[in-house]
Coordinates of C-alpha atoms in Angstrom, one line a residue:
X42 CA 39.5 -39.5 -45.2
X43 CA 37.4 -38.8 -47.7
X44 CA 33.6 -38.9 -46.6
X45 CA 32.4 -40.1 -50.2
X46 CA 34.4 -42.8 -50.8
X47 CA 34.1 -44.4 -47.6
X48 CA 30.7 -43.9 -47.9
X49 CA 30.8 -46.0 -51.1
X50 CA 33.1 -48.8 -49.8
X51 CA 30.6 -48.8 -46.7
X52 CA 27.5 -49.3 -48.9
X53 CA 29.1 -52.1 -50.6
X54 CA 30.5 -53.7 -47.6
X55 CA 26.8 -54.0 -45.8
X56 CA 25.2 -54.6 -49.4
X57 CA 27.2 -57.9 -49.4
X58 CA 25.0 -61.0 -48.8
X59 CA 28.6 -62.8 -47.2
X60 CA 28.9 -60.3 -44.6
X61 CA 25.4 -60.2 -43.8
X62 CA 24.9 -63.4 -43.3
X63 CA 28.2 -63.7 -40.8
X64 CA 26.6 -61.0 -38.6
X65 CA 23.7 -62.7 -38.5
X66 CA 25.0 -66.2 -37.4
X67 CA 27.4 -64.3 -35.3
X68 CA 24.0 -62.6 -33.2
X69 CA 22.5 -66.4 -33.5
X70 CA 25.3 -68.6 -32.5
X71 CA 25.8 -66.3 -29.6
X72 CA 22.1 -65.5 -28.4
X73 CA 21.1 -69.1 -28.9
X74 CA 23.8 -71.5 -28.1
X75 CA 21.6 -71.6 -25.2
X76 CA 19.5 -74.1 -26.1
X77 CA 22.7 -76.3 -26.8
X78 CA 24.3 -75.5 -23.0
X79 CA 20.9 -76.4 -21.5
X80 CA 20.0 -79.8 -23.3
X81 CA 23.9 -80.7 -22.6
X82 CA 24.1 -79.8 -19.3
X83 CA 27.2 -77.7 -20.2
X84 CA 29.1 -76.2 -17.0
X85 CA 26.9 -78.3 -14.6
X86 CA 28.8 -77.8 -11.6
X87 CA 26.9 -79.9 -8.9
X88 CA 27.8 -82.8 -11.4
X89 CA 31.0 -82.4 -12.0
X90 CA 31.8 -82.1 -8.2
X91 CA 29.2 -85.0 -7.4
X92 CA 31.4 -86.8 -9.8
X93 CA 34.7 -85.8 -8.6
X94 CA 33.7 -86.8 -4.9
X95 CA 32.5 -90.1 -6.2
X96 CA 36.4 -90.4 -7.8
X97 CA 37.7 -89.2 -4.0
X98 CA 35.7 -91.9 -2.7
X99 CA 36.8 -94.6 -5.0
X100 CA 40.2 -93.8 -4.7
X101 CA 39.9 -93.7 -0.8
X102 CA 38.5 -96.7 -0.1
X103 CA 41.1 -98.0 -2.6
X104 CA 44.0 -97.2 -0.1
X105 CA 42.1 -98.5 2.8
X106 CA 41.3 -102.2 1.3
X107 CA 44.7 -102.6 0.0
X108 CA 48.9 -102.2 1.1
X109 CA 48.8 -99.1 -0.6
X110 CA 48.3 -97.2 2.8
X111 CA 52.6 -97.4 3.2
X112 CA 54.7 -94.5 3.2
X113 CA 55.3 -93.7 -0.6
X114 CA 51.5 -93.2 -0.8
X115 CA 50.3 -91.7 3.2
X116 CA 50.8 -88.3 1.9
X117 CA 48.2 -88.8 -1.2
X118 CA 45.9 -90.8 1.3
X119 CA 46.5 -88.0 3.8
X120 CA 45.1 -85.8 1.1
X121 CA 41.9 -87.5 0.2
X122 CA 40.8 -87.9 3.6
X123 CA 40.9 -84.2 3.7
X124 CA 39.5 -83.7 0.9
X125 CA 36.1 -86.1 1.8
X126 CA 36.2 -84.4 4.8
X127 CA 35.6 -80.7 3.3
X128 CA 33.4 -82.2 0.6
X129 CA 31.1 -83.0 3.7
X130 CA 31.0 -79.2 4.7
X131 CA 30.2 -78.8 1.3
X132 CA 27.1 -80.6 1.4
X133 CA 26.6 -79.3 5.0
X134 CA 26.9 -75.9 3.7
X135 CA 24.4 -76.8 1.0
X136 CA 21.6 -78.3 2.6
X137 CA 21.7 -75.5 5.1
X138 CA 21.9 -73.2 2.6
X139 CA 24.7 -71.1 3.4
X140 CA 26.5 -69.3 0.3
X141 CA 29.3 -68.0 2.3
X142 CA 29.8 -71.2 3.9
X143 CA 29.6 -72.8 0.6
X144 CA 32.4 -70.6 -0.9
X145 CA 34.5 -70.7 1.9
X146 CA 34.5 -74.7 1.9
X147 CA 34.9 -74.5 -1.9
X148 CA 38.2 -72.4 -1.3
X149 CA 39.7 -74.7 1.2
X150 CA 39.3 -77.9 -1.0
X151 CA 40.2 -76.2 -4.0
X152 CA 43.4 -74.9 -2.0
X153 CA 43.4 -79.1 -0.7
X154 CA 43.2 -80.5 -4.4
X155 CA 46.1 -78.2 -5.1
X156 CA 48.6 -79.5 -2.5
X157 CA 48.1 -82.9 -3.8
X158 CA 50.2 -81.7 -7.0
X159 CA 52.9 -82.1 -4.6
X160 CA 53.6 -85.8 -5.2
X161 CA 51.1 -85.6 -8.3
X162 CA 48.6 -88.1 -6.5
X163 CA 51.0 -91.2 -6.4
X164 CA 49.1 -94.1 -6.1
X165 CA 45.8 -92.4 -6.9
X166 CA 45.6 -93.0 -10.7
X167 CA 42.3 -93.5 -11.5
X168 CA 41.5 -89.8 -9.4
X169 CA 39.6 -87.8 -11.8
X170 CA 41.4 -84.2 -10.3
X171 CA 41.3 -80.9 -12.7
X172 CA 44.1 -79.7 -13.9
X173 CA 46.3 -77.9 -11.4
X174 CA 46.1 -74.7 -13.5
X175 CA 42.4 -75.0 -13.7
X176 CA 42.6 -75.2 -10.1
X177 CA 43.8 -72.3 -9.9
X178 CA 41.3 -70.2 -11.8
X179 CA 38.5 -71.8 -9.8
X180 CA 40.4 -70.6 -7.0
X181 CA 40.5 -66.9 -7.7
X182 CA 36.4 -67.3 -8.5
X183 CA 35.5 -68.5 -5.2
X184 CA 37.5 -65.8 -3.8
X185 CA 36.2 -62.8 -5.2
X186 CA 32.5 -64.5 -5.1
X187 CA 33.2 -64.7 -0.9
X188 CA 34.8 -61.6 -1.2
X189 CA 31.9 -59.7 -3.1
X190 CA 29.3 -61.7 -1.6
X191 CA 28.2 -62.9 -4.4
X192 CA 26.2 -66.0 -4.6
X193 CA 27.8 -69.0 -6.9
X194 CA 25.7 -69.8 -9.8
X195 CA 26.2 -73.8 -10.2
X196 CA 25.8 -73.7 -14.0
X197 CA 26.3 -72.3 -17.5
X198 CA 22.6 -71.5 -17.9
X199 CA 21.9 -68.1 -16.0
X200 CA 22.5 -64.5 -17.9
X201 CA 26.0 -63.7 -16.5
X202 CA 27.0 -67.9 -16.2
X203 CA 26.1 -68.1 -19.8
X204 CA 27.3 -64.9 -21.3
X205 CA 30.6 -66.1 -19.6
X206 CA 30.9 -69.5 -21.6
X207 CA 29.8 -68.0 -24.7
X208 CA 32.1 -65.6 -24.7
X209 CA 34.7 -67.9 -24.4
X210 CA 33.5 -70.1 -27.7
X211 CA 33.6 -66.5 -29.6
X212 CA 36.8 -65.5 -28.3
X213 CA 38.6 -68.9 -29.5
X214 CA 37.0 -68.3 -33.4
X215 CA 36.5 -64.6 -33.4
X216 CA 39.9 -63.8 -35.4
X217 CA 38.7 -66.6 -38.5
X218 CA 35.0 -64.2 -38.1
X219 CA 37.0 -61.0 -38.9
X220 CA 39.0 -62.9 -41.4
X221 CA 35.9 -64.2 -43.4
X222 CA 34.7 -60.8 -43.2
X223 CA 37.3 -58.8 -44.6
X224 CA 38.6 -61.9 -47.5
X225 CA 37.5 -59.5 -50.6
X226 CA 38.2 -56.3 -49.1
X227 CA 40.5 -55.3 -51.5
X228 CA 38.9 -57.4 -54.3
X229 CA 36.5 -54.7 -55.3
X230 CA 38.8 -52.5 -56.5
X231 CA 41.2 -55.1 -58.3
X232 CA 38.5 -56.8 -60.5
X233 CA 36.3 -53.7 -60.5
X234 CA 38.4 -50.9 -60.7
X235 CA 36.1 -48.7 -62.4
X236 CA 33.5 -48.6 -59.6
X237 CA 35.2 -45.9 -57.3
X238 CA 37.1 -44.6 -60.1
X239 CA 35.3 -41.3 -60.0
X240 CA 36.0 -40.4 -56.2
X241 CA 39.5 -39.5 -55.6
X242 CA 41.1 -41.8 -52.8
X243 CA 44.5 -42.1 -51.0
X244 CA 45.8 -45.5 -49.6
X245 CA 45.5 -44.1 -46.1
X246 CA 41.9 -43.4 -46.9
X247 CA 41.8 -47.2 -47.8
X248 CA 43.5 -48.8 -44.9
X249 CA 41.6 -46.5 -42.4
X250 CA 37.7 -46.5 -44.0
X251 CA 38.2 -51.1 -44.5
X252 CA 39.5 -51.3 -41.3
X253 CA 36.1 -48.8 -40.1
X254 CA 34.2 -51.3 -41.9
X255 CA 35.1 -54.0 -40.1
X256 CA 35.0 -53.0 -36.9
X257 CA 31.6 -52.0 -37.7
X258 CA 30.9 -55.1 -38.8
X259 CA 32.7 -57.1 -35.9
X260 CA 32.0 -55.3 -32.8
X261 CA 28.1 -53.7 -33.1
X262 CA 27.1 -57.8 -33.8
X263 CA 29.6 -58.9 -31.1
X264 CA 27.5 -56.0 -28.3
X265 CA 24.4 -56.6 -29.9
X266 CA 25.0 -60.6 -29.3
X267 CA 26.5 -60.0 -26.0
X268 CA 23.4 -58.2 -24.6
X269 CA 21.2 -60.7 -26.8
X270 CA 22.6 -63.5 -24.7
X271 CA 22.3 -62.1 -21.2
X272 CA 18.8 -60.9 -21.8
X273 CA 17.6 -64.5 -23.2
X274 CA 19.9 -66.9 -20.8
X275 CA 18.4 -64.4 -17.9
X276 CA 14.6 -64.6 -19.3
X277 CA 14.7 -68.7 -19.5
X278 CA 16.9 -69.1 -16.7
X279 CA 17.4 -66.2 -14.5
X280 CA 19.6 -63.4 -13.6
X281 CA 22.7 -63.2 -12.2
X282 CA 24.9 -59.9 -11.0
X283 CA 27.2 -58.5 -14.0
X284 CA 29.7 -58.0 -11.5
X285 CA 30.2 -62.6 -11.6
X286 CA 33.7 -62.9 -12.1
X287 CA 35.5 -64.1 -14.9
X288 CA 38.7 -65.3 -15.3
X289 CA 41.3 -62.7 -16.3
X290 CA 45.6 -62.9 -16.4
X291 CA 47.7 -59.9 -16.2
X292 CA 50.9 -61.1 -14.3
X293 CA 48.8 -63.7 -12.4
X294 CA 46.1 -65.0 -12.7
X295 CA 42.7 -63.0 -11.0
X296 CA 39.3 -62.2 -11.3
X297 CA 37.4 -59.4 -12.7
X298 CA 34.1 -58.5 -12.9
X299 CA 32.0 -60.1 -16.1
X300 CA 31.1 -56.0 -17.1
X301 CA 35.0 -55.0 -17.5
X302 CA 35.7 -58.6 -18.7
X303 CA 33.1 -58.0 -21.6
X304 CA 34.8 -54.3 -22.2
X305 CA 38.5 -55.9 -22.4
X306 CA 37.3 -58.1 -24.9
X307 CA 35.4 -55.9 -27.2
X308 CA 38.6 -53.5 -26.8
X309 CA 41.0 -56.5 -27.8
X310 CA 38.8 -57.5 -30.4
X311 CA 39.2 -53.6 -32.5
X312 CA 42.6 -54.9 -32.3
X313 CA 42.2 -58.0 -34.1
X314 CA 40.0 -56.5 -36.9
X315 CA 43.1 -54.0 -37.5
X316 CA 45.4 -56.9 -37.8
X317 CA 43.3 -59.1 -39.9
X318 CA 42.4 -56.1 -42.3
X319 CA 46.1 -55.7 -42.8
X320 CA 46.5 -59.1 -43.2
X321 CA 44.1 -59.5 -45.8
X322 CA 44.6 -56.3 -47.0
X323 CA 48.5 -57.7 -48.1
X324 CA 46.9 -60.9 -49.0
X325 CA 44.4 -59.9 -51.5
X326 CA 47.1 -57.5 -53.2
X327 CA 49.4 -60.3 -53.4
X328 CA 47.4 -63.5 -54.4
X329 CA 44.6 -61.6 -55.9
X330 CA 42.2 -64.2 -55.1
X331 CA 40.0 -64.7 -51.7
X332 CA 40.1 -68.1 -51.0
X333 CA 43.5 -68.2 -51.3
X334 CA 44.0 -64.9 -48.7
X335 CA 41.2 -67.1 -46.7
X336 CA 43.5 -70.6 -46.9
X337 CA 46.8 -68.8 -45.7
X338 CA 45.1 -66.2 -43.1
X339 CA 43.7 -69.4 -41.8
X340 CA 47.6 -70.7 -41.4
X341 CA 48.4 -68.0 -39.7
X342 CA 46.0 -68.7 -36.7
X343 CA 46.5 -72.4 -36.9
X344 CA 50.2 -72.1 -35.5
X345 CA 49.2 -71.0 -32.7
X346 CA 48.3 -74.5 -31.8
X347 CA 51.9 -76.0 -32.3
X348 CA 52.8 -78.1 -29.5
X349 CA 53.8 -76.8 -26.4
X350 CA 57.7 -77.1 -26.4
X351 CA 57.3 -74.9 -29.7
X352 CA 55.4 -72.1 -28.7
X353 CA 57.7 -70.3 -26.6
X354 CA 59.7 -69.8 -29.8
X355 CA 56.8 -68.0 -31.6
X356 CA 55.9 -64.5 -28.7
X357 CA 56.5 -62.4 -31.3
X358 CA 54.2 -63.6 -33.9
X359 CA 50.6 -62.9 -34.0
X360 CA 49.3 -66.3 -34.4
X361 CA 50.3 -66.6 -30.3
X362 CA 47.6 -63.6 -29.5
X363 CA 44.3 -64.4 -31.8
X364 CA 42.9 -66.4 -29.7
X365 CA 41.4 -64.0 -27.0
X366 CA 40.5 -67.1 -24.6
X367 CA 43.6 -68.3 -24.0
X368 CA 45.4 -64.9 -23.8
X369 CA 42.8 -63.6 -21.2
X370 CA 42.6 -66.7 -19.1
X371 CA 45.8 -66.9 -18.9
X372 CA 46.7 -70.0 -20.9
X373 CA 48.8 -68.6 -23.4
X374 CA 51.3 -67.4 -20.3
X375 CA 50.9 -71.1 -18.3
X376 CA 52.1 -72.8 -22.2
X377 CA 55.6 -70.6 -22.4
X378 CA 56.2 -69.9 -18.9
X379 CA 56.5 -66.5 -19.5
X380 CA 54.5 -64.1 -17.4
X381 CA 54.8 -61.1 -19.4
X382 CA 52.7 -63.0 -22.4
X383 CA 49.3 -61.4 -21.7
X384 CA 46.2 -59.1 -23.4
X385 CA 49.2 -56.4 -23.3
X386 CA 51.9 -58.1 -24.8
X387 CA 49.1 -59.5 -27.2
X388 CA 48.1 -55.8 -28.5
X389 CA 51.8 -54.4 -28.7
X390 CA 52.8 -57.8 -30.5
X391 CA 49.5 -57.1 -33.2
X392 CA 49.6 -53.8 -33.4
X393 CA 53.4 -53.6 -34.3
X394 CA 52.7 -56.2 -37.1
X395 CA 49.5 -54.4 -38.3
X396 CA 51.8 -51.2 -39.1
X397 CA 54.0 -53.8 -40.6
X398 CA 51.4 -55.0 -43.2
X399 CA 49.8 -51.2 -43.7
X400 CA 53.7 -50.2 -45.0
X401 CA 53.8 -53.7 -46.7
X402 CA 50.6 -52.9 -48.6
X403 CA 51.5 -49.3 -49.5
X404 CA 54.5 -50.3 -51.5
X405 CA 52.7 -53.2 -53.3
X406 CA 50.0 -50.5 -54.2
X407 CA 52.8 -48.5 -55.4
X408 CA 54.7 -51.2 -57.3
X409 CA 51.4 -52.0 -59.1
X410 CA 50.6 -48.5 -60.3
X411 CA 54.2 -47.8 -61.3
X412 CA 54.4 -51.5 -63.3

């Protein structure tokens, strides 16, 4: 590559009062959604299982004033009483402060809530019970918390709690980020072609130094917001261990620590600035204008919210892996029943299109010249 004429692209890539100003909000929206999580109450745990046990309680004292308590419905009522009953040790556990206790207790109801899938709660309909597949991931929390002994933190507020739910946000938009970013990055040198004319170039040299660029641009805001928002959540609200668990899927769904969790997804993310450079790489060669490379790049990611019964039909496209949430969490693989669809999958599947688009864009660089 040559050293001067990336240096040149760089200097005009950092000069530019777009991309500045994305890094900036990026740091922002990361370091100081904060303030939104605490005045919302965001991830408030001891509400949302206050408010589930009022639902359990409701529902329970539902079966025992009416006919409902017959045999189509024992096995639901069966299942409540159990649960109120380990909601008790809950509180027990609580007020007696006992963390281990705590987890454990939160483990066996969790594992409780889950066997009522069996017969889907019949006769329990207004029972406000997560999603079984939520269930799930909660699950594999609490385990690795008892496991690790590590203390539950009931709430989206502290440094690791709150680096976990932003993260999360960023990893559902960060593909439109690196798209914004890189809209004109071949626009320089179609409507000012006299710029770099002096400095002799290759396509490699341009595919490599934009795709440099961006993951400059993309992943030193993403570690310097990461860090930002530990560091502030931890400051207002406290510190929790970096080894928290988040939720992660490889063939099942687990839990790793928050640390390797935060690695994974700056990794994946180099991945997705090579795609969407490629992308708009093709784009801006092909419409020659940024809004419209912007408008269909933006297509691209929006099919990966087709309905369900579709998506299984689209693995091999990339739309299916730029959302890092949902491939991480496992989402992606719980939609298409397929368990191979993971972070793996997801990098093979973008990677094999990004050399796609780099060959694409060499010959429409070499059709233009030879037109």
């Amino acid at each position: 590559m040559n050293p001067n004429y990336f240096k040149a692209n760089f200097k005009i890539a950092i000069k530019s009062k777009k991309n500045f100003l994305l890094v900036c909000l990026l740091i922002i929206f990361m370091t100081f959604f904060l303030f939104v999580v605490e005045s919302q109450e965001i991830g408030d745990g001891v509400r949302q299982w206050r408010d589930y046990a009022e639902s359990v309680q409701v529902n329970t004292d539902y079966f025992d004033g009416s006919s409902l308590r017959n045999k189509r419905y024992k096995q639901t009522y069966d299942n409540l009483n159990k649960q109120s009953a380990y909601i008790a040790d809950l509180q027990n556990s609580e007020a007696f402060n006992d963390p281990q206790s705590y987890l454990k207790g939160s483990e066996n109801l969790i594992k409780t809530m889950i066997a009522g899938y069996r017969n889907n709660y019949k006769g329990a309909k207004t029972l406000n019970v997560p999603a079984k597949y939520e269930l799930y991931q909660r699950l594999v929390s609490y385990k690795y918390l008892y496991k690790h002994h590590i203390p539950i933190v009931m709430n989206s507020e502290s440094s690791s709690t709150y680096l976990i739910y932003i993260l999360s946000l960023v990893g559902c938009f960060i593909f439109l980020y690196v798209l914004f970013v890189s809209s004109d990055v071949w626009m320089l040198k179609l409507n000012h072609p006299t710029v770099l004319k002096n400095i002799s170039y290759r396509i490699e040299d341009e595919v490599k130094g934009k795709i440099n660029i961006n993951l400059a641009l993309t992943v030193i805001p993403l570690l310097i917001g990461m860090i930002g928002a530990y560091l502030f959540a931890g400051i207002r609200n406290g510190f929790s261990d970096l080894r928290y668990p988040d939720i992660f899927y490889f063939t099942k769904i687990t839990a790793i620590s928050l640390w390797l969790y935060c690695l994974l997804f700056l990794l994946y993310s180099i991945v997705i600035v090579i795609f969407a450079t490629s992308l708009t790489l093709v784009l801006n060669q092909i419409t020659k204008n940024v809004y419209l490379s912007i408008l269909i790049g933006m297509f691209v990611y929006t099919i990966s919210f087709l309905p369900e019964k579709m998506s299984k039909y689209f693995l091999w496209l990339p739309s299916t892996y730029l959302n890092i949430t949902k491939v991480f969490n496992g989402t992606v693989a719980n939609i298409t029943k397929f368990s191979f669809v993971n972070c793996y999958m997801g990098v093979f599947v973008l990677m094999v299109w990004s050399l796609i688009l780099m060959i694409s864009f060499r010959c429409l660089v070499d059709k233009g010249r030879d037109a």
